[in-house]
Tab-separated table of C-alpha atoms and ligand atoms in Angstrom:
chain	number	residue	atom	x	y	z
A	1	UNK	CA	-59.558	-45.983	-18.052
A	2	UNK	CA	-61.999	-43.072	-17.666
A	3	UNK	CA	-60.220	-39.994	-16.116
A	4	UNK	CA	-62.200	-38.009	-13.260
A	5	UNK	CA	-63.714	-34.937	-14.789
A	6	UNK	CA	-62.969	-31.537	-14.011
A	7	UNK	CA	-64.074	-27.842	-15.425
A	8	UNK	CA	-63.493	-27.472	-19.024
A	9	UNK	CA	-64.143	-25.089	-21.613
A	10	UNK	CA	-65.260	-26.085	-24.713
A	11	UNK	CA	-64.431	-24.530	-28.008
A	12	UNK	CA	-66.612	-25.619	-31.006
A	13	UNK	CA	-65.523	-24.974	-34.744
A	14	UNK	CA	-68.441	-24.627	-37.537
A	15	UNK	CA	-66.973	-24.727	-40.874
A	16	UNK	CA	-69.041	-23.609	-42.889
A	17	UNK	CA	-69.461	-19.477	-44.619
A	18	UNK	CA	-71.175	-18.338	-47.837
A	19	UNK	CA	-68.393	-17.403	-49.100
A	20	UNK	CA	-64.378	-16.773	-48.119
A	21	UNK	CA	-63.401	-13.642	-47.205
A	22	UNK	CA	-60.675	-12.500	-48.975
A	23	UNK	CA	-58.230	-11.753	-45.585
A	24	UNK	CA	-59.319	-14.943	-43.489
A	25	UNK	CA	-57.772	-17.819	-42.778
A	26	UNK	CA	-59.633	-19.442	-40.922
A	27	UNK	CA	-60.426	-22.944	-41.917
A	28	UNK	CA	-64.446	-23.148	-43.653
A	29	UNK	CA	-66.109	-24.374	-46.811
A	30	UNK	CA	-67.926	-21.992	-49.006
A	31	UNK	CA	-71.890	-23.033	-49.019
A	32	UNK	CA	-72.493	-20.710	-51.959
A	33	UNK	CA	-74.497	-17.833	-52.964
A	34	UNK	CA	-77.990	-18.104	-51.955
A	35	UNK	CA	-81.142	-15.579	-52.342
A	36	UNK	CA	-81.043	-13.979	-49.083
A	37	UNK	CA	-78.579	-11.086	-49.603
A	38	UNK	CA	-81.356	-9.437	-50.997
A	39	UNK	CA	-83.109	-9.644	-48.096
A	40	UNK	CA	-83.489	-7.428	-45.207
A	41	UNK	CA	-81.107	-7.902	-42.298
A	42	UNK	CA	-82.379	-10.172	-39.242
A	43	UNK	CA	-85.496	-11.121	-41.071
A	44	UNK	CA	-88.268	-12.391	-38.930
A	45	UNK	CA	-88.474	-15.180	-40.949
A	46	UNK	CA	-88.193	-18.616	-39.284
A	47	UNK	CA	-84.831	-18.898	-41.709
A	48	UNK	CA	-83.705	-17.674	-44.521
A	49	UNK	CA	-81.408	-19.707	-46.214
A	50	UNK	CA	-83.362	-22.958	-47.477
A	51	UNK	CA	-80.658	-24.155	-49.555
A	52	UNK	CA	-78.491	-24.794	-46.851
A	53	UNK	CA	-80.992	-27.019	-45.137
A	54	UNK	CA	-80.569	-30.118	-46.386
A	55	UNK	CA	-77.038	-29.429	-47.712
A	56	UNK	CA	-74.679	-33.146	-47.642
A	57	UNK	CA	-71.565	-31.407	-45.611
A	58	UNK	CA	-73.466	-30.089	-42.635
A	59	UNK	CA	-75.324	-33.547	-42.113
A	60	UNK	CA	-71.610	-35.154	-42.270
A	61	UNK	CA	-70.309	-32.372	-39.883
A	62	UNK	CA	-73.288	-32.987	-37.385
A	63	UNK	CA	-72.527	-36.794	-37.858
A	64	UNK	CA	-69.172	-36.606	-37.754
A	65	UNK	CA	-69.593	-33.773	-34.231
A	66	UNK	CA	-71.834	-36.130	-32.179
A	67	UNK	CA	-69.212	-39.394	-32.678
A	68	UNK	CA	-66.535	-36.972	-31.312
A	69	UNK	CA	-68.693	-35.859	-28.622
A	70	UNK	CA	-69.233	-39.687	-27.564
A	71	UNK	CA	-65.515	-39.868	-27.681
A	72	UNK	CA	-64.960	-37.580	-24.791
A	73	UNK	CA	-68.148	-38.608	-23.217
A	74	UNK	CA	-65.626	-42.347	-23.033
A	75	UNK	CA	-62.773	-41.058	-21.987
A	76	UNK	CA	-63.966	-38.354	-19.067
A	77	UNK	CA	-65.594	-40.036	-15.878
A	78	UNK	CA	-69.195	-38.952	-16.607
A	79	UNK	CA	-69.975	-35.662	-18.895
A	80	UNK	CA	-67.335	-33.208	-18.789
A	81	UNK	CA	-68.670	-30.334	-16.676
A	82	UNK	CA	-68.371	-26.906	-18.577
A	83	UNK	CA	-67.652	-23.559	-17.240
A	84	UNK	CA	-67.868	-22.088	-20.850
A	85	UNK	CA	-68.446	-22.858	-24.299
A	86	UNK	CA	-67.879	-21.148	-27.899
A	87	UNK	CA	-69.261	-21.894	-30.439
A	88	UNK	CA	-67.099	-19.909	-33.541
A	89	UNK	CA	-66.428	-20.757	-37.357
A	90	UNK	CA	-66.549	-20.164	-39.756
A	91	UNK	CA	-70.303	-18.812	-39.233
A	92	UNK	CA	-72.319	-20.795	-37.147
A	93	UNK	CA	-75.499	-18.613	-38.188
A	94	UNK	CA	-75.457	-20.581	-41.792
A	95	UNK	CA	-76.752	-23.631	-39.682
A	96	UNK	CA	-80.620	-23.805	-40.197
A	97	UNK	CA	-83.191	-23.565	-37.094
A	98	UNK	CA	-83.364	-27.786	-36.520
A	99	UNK	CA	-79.484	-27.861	-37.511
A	100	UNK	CA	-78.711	-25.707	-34.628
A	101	UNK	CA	-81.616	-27.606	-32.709
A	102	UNK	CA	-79.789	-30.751	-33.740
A	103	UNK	CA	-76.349	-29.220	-32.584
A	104	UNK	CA	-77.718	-28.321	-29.276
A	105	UNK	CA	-79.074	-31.520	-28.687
A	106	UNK	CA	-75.530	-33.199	-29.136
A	107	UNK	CA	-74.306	-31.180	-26.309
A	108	UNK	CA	-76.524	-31.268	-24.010
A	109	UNK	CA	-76.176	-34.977	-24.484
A	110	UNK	CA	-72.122	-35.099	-24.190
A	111	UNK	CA	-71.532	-32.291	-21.380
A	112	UNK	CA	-72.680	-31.101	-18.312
A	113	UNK	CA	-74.121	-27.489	-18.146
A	114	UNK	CA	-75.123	-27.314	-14.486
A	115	UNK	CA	-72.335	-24.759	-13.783
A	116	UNK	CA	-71.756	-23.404	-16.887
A	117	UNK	CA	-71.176	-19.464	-17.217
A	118	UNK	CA	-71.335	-17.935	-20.760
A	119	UNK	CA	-72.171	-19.507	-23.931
A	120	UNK	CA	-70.918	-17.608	-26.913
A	121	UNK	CA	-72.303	-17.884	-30.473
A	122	UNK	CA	-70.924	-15.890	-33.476
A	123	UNK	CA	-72.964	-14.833	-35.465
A	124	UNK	CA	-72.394	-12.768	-39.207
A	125	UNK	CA	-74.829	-9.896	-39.838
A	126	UNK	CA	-75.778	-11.087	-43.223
A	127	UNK	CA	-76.975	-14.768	-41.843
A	128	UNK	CA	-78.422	-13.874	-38.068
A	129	UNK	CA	-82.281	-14.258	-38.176
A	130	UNK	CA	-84.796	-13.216	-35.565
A	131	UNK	CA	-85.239	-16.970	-35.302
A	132	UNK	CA	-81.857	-18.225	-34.672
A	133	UNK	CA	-81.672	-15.219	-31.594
A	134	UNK	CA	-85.088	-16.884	-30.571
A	135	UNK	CA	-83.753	-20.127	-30.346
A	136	UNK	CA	-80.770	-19.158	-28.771
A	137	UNK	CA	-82.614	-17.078	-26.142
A	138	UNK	CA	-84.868	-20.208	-25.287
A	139	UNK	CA	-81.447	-22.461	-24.928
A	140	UNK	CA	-78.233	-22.090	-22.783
A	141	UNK	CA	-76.708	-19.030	-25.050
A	142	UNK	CA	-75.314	-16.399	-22.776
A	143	UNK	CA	-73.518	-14.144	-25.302
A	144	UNK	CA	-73.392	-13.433	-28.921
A	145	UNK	CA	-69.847	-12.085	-30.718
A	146	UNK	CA	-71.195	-10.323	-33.847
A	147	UNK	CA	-68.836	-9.587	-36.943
A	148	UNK	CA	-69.261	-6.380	-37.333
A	149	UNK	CA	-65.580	-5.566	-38.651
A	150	UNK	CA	-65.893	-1.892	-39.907
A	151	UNK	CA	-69.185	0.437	-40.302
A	152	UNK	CA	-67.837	1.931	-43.810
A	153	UNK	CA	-69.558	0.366	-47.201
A	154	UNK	CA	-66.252	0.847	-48.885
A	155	UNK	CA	-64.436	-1.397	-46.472
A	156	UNK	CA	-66.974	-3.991	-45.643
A	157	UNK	CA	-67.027	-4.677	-49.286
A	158	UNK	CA	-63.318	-4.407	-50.099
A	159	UNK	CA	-62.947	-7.336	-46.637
A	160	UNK	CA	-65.324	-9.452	-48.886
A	161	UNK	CA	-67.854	-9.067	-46.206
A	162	UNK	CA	-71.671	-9.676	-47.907
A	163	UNK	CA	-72.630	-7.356	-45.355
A	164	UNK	CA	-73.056	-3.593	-45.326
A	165	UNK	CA	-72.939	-1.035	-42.310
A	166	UNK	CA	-76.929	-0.996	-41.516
A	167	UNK	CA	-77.266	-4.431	-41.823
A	168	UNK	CA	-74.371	-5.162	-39.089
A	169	UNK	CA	-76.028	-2.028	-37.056
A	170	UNK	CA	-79.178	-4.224	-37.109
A	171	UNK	CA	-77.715	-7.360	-35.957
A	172	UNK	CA	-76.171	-5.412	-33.281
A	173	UNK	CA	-79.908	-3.888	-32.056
A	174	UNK	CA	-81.895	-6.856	-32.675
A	175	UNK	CA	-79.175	-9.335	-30.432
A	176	UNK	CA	-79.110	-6.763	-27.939
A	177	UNK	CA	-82.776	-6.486	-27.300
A	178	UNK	CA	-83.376	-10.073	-26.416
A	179	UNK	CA	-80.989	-9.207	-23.745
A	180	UNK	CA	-78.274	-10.920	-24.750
A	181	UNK	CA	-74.350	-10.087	-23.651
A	182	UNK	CA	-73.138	-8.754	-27.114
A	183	UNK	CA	-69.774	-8.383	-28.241
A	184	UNK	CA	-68.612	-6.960	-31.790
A	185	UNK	CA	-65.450	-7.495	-34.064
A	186	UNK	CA	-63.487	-4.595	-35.364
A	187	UNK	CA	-60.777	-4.298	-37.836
A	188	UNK	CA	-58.343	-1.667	-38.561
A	189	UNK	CA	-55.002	-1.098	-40.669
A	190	UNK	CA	-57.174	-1.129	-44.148
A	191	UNK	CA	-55.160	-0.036	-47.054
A	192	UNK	CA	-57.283	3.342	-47.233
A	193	UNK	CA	-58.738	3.351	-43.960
A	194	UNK	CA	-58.582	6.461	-42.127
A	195	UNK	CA	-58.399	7.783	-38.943
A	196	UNK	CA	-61.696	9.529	-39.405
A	197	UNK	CA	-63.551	6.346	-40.494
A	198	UNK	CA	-62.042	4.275	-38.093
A	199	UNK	CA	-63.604	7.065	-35.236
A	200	UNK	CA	-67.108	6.490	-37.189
A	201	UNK	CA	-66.812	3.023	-36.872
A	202	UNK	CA	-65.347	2.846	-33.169
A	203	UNK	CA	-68.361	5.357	-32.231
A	204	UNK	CA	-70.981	3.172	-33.988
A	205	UNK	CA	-70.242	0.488	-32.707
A	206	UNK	CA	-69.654	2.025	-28.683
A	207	UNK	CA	-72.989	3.884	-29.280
A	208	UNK	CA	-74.879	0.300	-30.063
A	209	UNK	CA	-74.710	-0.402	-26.450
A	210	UNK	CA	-72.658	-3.215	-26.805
A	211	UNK	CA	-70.251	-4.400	-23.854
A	212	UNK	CA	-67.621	-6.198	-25.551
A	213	UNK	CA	-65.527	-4.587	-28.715
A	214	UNK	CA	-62.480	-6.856	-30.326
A	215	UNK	CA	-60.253	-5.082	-32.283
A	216	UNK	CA	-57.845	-6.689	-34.458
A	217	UNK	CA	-54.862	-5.154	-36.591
A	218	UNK	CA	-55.573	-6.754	-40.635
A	219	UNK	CA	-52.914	-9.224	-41.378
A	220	UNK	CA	-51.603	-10.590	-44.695
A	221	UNK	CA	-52.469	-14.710	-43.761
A	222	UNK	CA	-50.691	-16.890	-45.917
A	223	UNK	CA	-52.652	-18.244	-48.588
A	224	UNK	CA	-55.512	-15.582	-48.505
A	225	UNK	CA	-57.139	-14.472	-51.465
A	226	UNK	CA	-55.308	-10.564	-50.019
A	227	UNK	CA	-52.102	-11.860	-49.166
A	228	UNK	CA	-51.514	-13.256	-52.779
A	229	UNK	CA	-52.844	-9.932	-54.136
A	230	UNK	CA	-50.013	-8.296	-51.620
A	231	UNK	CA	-51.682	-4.934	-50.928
A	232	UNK	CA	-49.378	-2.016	-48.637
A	233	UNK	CA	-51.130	-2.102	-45.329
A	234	UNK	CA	-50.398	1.003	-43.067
A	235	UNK	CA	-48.993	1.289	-39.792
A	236	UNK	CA	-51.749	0.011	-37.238
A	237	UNK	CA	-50.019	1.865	-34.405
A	238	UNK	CA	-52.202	5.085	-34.777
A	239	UNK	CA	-55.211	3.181	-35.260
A	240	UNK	CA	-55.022	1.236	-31.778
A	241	UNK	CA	-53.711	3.796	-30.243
A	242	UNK	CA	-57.032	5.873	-31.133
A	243	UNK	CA	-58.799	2.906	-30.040
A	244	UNK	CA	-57.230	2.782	-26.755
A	245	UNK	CA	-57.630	6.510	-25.944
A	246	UNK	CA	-61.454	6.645	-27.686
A	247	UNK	CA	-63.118	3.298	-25.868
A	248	UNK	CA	-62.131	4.183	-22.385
A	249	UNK	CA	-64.274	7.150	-22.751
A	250	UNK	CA	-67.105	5.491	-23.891
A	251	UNK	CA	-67.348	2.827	-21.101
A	252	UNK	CA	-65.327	0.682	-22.920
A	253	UNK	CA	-61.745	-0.247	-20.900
A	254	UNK	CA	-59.523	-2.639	-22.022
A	255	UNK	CA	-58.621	-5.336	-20.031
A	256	UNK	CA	-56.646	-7.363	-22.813
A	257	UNK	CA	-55.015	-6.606	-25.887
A	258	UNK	CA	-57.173	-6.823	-28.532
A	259	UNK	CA	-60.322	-6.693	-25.749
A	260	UNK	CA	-62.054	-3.915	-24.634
A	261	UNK	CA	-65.552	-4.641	-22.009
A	262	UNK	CA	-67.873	-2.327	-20.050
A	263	UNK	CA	-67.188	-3.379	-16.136
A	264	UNK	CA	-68.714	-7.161	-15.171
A	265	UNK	CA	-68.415	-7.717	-19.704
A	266	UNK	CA	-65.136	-9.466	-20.190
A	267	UNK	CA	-64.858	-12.703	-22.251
A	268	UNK	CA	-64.750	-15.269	-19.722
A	269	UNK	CA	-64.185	-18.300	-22.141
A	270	UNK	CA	-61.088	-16.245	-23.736
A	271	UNK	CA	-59.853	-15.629	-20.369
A	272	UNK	CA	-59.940	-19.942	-20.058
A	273	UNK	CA	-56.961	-19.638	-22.550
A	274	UNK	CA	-55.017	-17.059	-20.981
A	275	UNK	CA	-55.013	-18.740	-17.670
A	276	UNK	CA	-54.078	-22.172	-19.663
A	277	UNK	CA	-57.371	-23.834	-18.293
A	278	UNK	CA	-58.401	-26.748	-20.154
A	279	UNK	CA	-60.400	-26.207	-23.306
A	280	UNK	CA	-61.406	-29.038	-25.018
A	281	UNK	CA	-61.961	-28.996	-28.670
A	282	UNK	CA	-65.178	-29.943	-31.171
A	283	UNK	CA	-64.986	-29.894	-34.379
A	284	UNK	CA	-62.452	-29.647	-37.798
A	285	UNK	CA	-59.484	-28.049	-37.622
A	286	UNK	CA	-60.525	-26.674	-33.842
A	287	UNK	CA	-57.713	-26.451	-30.965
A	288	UNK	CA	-57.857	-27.372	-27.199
A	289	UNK	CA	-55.314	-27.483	-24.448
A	290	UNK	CA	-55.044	-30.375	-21.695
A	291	UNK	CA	-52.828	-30.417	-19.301
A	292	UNK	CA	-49.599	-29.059	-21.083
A	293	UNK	CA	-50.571	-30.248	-24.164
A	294	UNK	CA	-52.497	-27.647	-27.366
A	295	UNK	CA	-53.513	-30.640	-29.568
A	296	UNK	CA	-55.608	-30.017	-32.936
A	297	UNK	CA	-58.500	-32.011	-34.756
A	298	UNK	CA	-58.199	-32.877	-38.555
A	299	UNK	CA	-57.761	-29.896	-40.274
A	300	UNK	CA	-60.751	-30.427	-43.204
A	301	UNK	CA	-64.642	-31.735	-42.762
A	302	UNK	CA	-63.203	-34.831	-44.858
A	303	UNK	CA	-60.844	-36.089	-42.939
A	304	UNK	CA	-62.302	-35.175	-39.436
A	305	UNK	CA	-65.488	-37.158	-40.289
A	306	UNK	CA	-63.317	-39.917	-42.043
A	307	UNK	CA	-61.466	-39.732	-38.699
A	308	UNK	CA	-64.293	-39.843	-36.191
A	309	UNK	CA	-65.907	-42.570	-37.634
A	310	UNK	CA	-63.344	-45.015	-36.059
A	311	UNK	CA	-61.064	-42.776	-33.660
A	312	UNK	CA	-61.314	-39.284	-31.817
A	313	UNK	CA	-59.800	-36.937	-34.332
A	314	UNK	CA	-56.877	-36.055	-33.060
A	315	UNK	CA	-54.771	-34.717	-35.566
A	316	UNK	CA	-51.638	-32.907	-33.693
A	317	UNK	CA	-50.414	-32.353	-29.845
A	318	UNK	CA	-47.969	-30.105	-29.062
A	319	UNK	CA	-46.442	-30.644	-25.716
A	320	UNK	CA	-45.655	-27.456	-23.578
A	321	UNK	CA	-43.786	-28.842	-21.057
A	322	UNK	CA	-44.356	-31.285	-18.369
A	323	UNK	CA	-47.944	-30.086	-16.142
A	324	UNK	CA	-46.876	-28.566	-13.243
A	325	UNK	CA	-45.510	-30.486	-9.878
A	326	UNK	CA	-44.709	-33.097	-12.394
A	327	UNK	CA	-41.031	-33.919	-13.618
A	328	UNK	CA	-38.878	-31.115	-12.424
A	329	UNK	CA	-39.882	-27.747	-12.898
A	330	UNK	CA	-37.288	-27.146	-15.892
A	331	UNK	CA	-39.643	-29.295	-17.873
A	332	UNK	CA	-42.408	-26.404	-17.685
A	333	UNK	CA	-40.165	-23.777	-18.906
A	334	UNK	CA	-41.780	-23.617	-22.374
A	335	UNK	CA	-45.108	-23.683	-20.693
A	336	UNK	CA	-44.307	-21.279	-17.984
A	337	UNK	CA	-42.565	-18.708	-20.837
A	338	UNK	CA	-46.149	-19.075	-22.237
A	339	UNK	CA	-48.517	-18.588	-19.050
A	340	UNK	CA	-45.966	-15.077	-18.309
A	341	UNK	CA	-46.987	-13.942	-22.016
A	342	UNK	CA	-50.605	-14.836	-21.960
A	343	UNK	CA	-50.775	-13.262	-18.304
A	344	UNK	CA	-49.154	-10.309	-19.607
A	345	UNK	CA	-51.450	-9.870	-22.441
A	346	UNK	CA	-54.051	-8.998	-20.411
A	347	UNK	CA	-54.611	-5.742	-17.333
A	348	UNK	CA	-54.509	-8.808	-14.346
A	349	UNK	CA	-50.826	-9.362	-15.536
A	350	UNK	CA	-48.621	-11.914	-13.907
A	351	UNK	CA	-49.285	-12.607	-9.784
A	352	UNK	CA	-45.735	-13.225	-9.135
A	353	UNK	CA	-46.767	-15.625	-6.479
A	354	UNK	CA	-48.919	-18.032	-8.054
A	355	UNK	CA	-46.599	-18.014	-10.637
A	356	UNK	CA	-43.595	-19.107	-8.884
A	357	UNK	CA	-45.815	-21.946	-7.117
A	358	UNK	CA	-46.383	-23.244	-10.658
A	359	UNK	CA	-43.450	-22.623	-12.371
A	360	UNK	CA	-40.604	-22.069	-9.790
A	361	UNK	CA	-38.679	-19.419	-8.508
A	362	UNK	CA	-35.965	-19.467	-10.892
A	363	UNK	CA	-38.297	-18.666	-13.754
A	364	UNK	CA	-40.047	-16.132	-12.069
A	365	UNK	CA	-37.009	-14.514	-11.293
A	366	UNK	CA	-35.578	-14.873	-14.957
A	367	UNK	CA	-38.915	-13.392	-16.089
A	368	UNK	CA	-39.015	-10.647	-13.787
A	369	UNK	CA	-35.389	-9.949	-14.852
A	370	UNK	CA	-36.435	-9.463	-18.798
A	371	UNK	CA	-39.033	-7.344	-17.759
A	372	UNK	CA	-37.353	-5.073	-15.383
A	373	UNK	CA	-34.975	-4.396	-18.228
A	374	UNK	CA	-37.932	-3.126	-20.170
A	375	UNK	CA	-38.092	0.785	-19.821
A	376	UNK	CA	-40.713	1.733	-17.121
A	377	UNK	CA	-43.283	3.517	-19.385
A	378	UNK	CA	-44.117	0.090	-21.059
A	379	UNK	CA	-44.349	-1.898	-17.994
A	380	UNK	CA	-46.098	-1.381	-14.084
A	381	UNK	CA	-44.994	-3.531	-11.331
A	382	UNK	CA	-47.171	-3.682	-8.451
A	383	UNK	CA	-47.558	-5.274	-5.176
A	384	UNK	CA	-47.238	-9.074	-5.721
A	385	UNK	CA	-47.641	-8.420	-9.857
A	386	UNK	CA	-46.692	-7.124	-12.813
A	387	UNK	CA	-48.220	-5.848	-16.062
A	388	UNK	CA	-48.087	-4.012	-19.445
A	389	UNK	CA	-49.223	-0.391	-19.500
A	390	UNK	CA	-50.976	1.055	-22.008
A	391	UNK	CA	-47.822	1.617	-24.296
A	392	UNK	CA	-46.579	-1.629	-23.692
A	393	UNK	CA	-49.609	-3.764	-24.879
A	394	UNK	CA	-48.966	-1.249	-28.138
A	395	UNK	CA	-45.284	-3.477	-28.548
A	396	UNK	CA	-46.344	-6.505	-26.998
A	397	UNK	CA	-44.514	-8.519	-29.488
A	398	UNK	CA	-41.554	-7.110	-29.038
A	399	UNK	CA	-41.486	-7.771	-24.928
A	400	UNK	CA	-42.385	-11.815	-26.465
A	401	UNK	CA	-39.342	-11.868	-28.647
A	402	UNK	CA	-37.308	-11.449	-25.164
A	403	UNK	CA	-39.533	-13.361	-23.037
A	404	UNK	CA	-39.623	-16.318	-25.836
A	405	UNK	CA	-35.662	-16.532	-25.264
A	406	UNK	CA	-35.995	-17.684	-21.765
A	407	UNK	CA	-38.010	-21.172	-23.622
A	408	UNK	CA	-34.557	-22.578	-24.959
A	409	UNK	CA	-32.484	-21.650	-21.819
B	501	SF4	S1	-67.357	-14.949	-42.437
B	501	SF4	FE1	-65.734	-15.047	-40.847
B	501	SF4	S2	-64.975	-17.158	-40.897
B	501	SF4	FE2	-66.158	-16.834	-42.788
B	501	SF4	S3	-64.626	-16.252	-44.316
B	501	SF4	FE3	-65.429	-14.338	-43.438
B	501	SF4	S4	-64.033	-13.846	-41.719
B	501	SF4	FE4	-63.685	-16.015	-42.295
């Protein structure tokens, strides 16, 4: 029976890169060197990378995408309504100017955009052409996330990225002047990174004009070309700590974690999964969350299009607890522990009263208790809320590890 439809976010997983980078762990397939690194950035050529064009696994992906899409179009009452949509990878700017017309066509036809609020593409320095930002510009996409990672040579190259520092300056200028939203990633806690370059890269990137920076700590992923060669990372403290004293003062405030926005900037589709809205999911190895559930499609382009030929590609659900105001309210305790530490990752923090409406008094009150145990400095209670400060969001995993316990009670 079809279910009635309400607002969803959509996350959409293209998995495909030229090649791996040697810290990521994300799931893609390597397409293989091709002629344009030689190339200047953003070329103004319709597209660059011909061999991709007619390559065998994007036509299976697209294939494989538009039979999931008419899944969902069966199972929601009408086309699912979307208040946001990303579109990550992987590097969706490998796709070819009628691939990504032929991917925009496939959701237009599954979902409803008549309310939608930000469309975000990423897009990799060394693959973003004039053309794919004029395509995107005449469609529905709002906002463009560019990996930009670090402006130093020596560290974009020792990443793996087949980028350098000018071209991701560039990509950064070129997205922003067709008036785009534009967001950049940032990495820090490379082996000889210091603070110095990490300042240069931080004031770079501010100085773009961009509204959005991400900045994420480097992590040793299992399986990654790095972790097996098991390099001595430093401490990331100092690093975000900079970051967190530096962006402020360039317009820049953080309002999550690893998120920092000018004012009216701030990633509405990521704040989808820190409220615990529903997200559906497109795409290989991609995740969405209904209704107390995080479920996730095959993991590999083989088996998600072997999948979707017969059956939505389901691979794995997770249940979080019961949805809440069904069961009793004990059965949302996992699901509750999770909506206090995704509320508490970001500067909104946990509104004590919606909170107990959804997950009961008792757990608010438990919660509250772990973090009024917390010294002051790390966290601020307010009238009707409570958040991290500053210093906390710097050992926000340690305030999980106590919240977590609550789960198993
Ligand atoms: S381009 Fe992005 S998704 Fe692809 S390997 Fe590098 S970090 Fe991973």
């Amino acid at each position: 029976m079809p279910l009635f439809s309400p607002l969803f976010s959509l996350y959409l997983h293209v998995p495909f890169c030229v090649s791996k980078c040697s810290y990521c762990a994300f799931y893609s397939e390597p397409l293989g060197e091709t002629p344009f690194l030689s190339n200047p950035p953003v070329s103004s050529r319709p597209f660059i990378m011909d061999s991709f064009i007619s390559n065998p696994s994007i036509t299976k992906w697209l294939l494989a995408l538009s039979r999931e899409a008419g899944y969902i179009d069966e199972i929601w009452e009408g086309r699912p309504r979307l208040r946001t949509l990303y579109i990550g990878g992987g590097t969706p700017t490998v796709l070819s100017l009628s691939q990504w017309e032929r991917l925009l066509g496939i959701l237009e036809g599954a979902f409803d955009f008549s309310v939608i609020e930000e469309v975000t593409v990423e897009a990799n320095p060394c693959s973003l052409t004039e053309g794919h930002l004029r395509l995107w510009r005449d469609s529905f996409v709002t906002r463009v996330s560019v990996g930009v990672q670090s402006l130093q040579d020596d560290e974009l190259s020792w990443l793996g990225r087949r980028h350098g520092s000018r071209m991701a300056l560039q990509a950064l200028e070129k997205t922003l002047s067709c008036g785009f939203d534009v967001s950049a990633d940032l990495i820090f806690g490379l082996p000889f990174q210091t603070l110095r370059t990490w300042h240069d890269s931080l004031r770079g990137v501010a100085g773009s004009g961009v509204g959005h920076i991400s900045a994420y700590q480097l992590t040793l992923e299992p399986g990654t070309p790095l972790a097996r060669s098991s390099p001595s990372l430093p401490e990331g403290y100092s690093f975000y700590r900079f970051a967190q004293w530096y962006l402020p003062r360039r317009g820049l405030e953080q309002y999550e974690i690893a998120s920092f926005s000018r004012p009216g900037k701030e990633c509405r589709h990521n704040a989808a999964y820190w409220r615990q809205d529903p997200v559906l999911a497109l795409g290989p190895g991609a995740w969405g969350y209904l209704s107390g559930f995080r479920y996730r499609n095959a993991p590999t382009l083989e088996e998600y299009a072997a999948w979707a030929a017969t059956r939505p590609p389901v691979a794995e659900a997770e249940r979080l607890g019961a949805p809440e105001g069904e069961f009793s309210q004990s059965h949302s305790r996992p699901r509750g522990v999770e909506a206090a530490i995704l509320a508490l990752r970001t500067k909104w923090g946990i509104d004590t009263t919606s909170f107990a409406r959804r997950f009961g008094e008792e757990l608010t009150e438990e919660v509250l208790g772990v973090l009024k145990k917390i010294p002051p400095r790390l966290v601020e209670f307010f009238e009707g809320g409570v958040r991290l400060t500053s210093s906390g969001m710097r050992v926000g995993n340690a305030i999980w590890v106590e919240l977590l316990e609550l789960a198993d009670r």
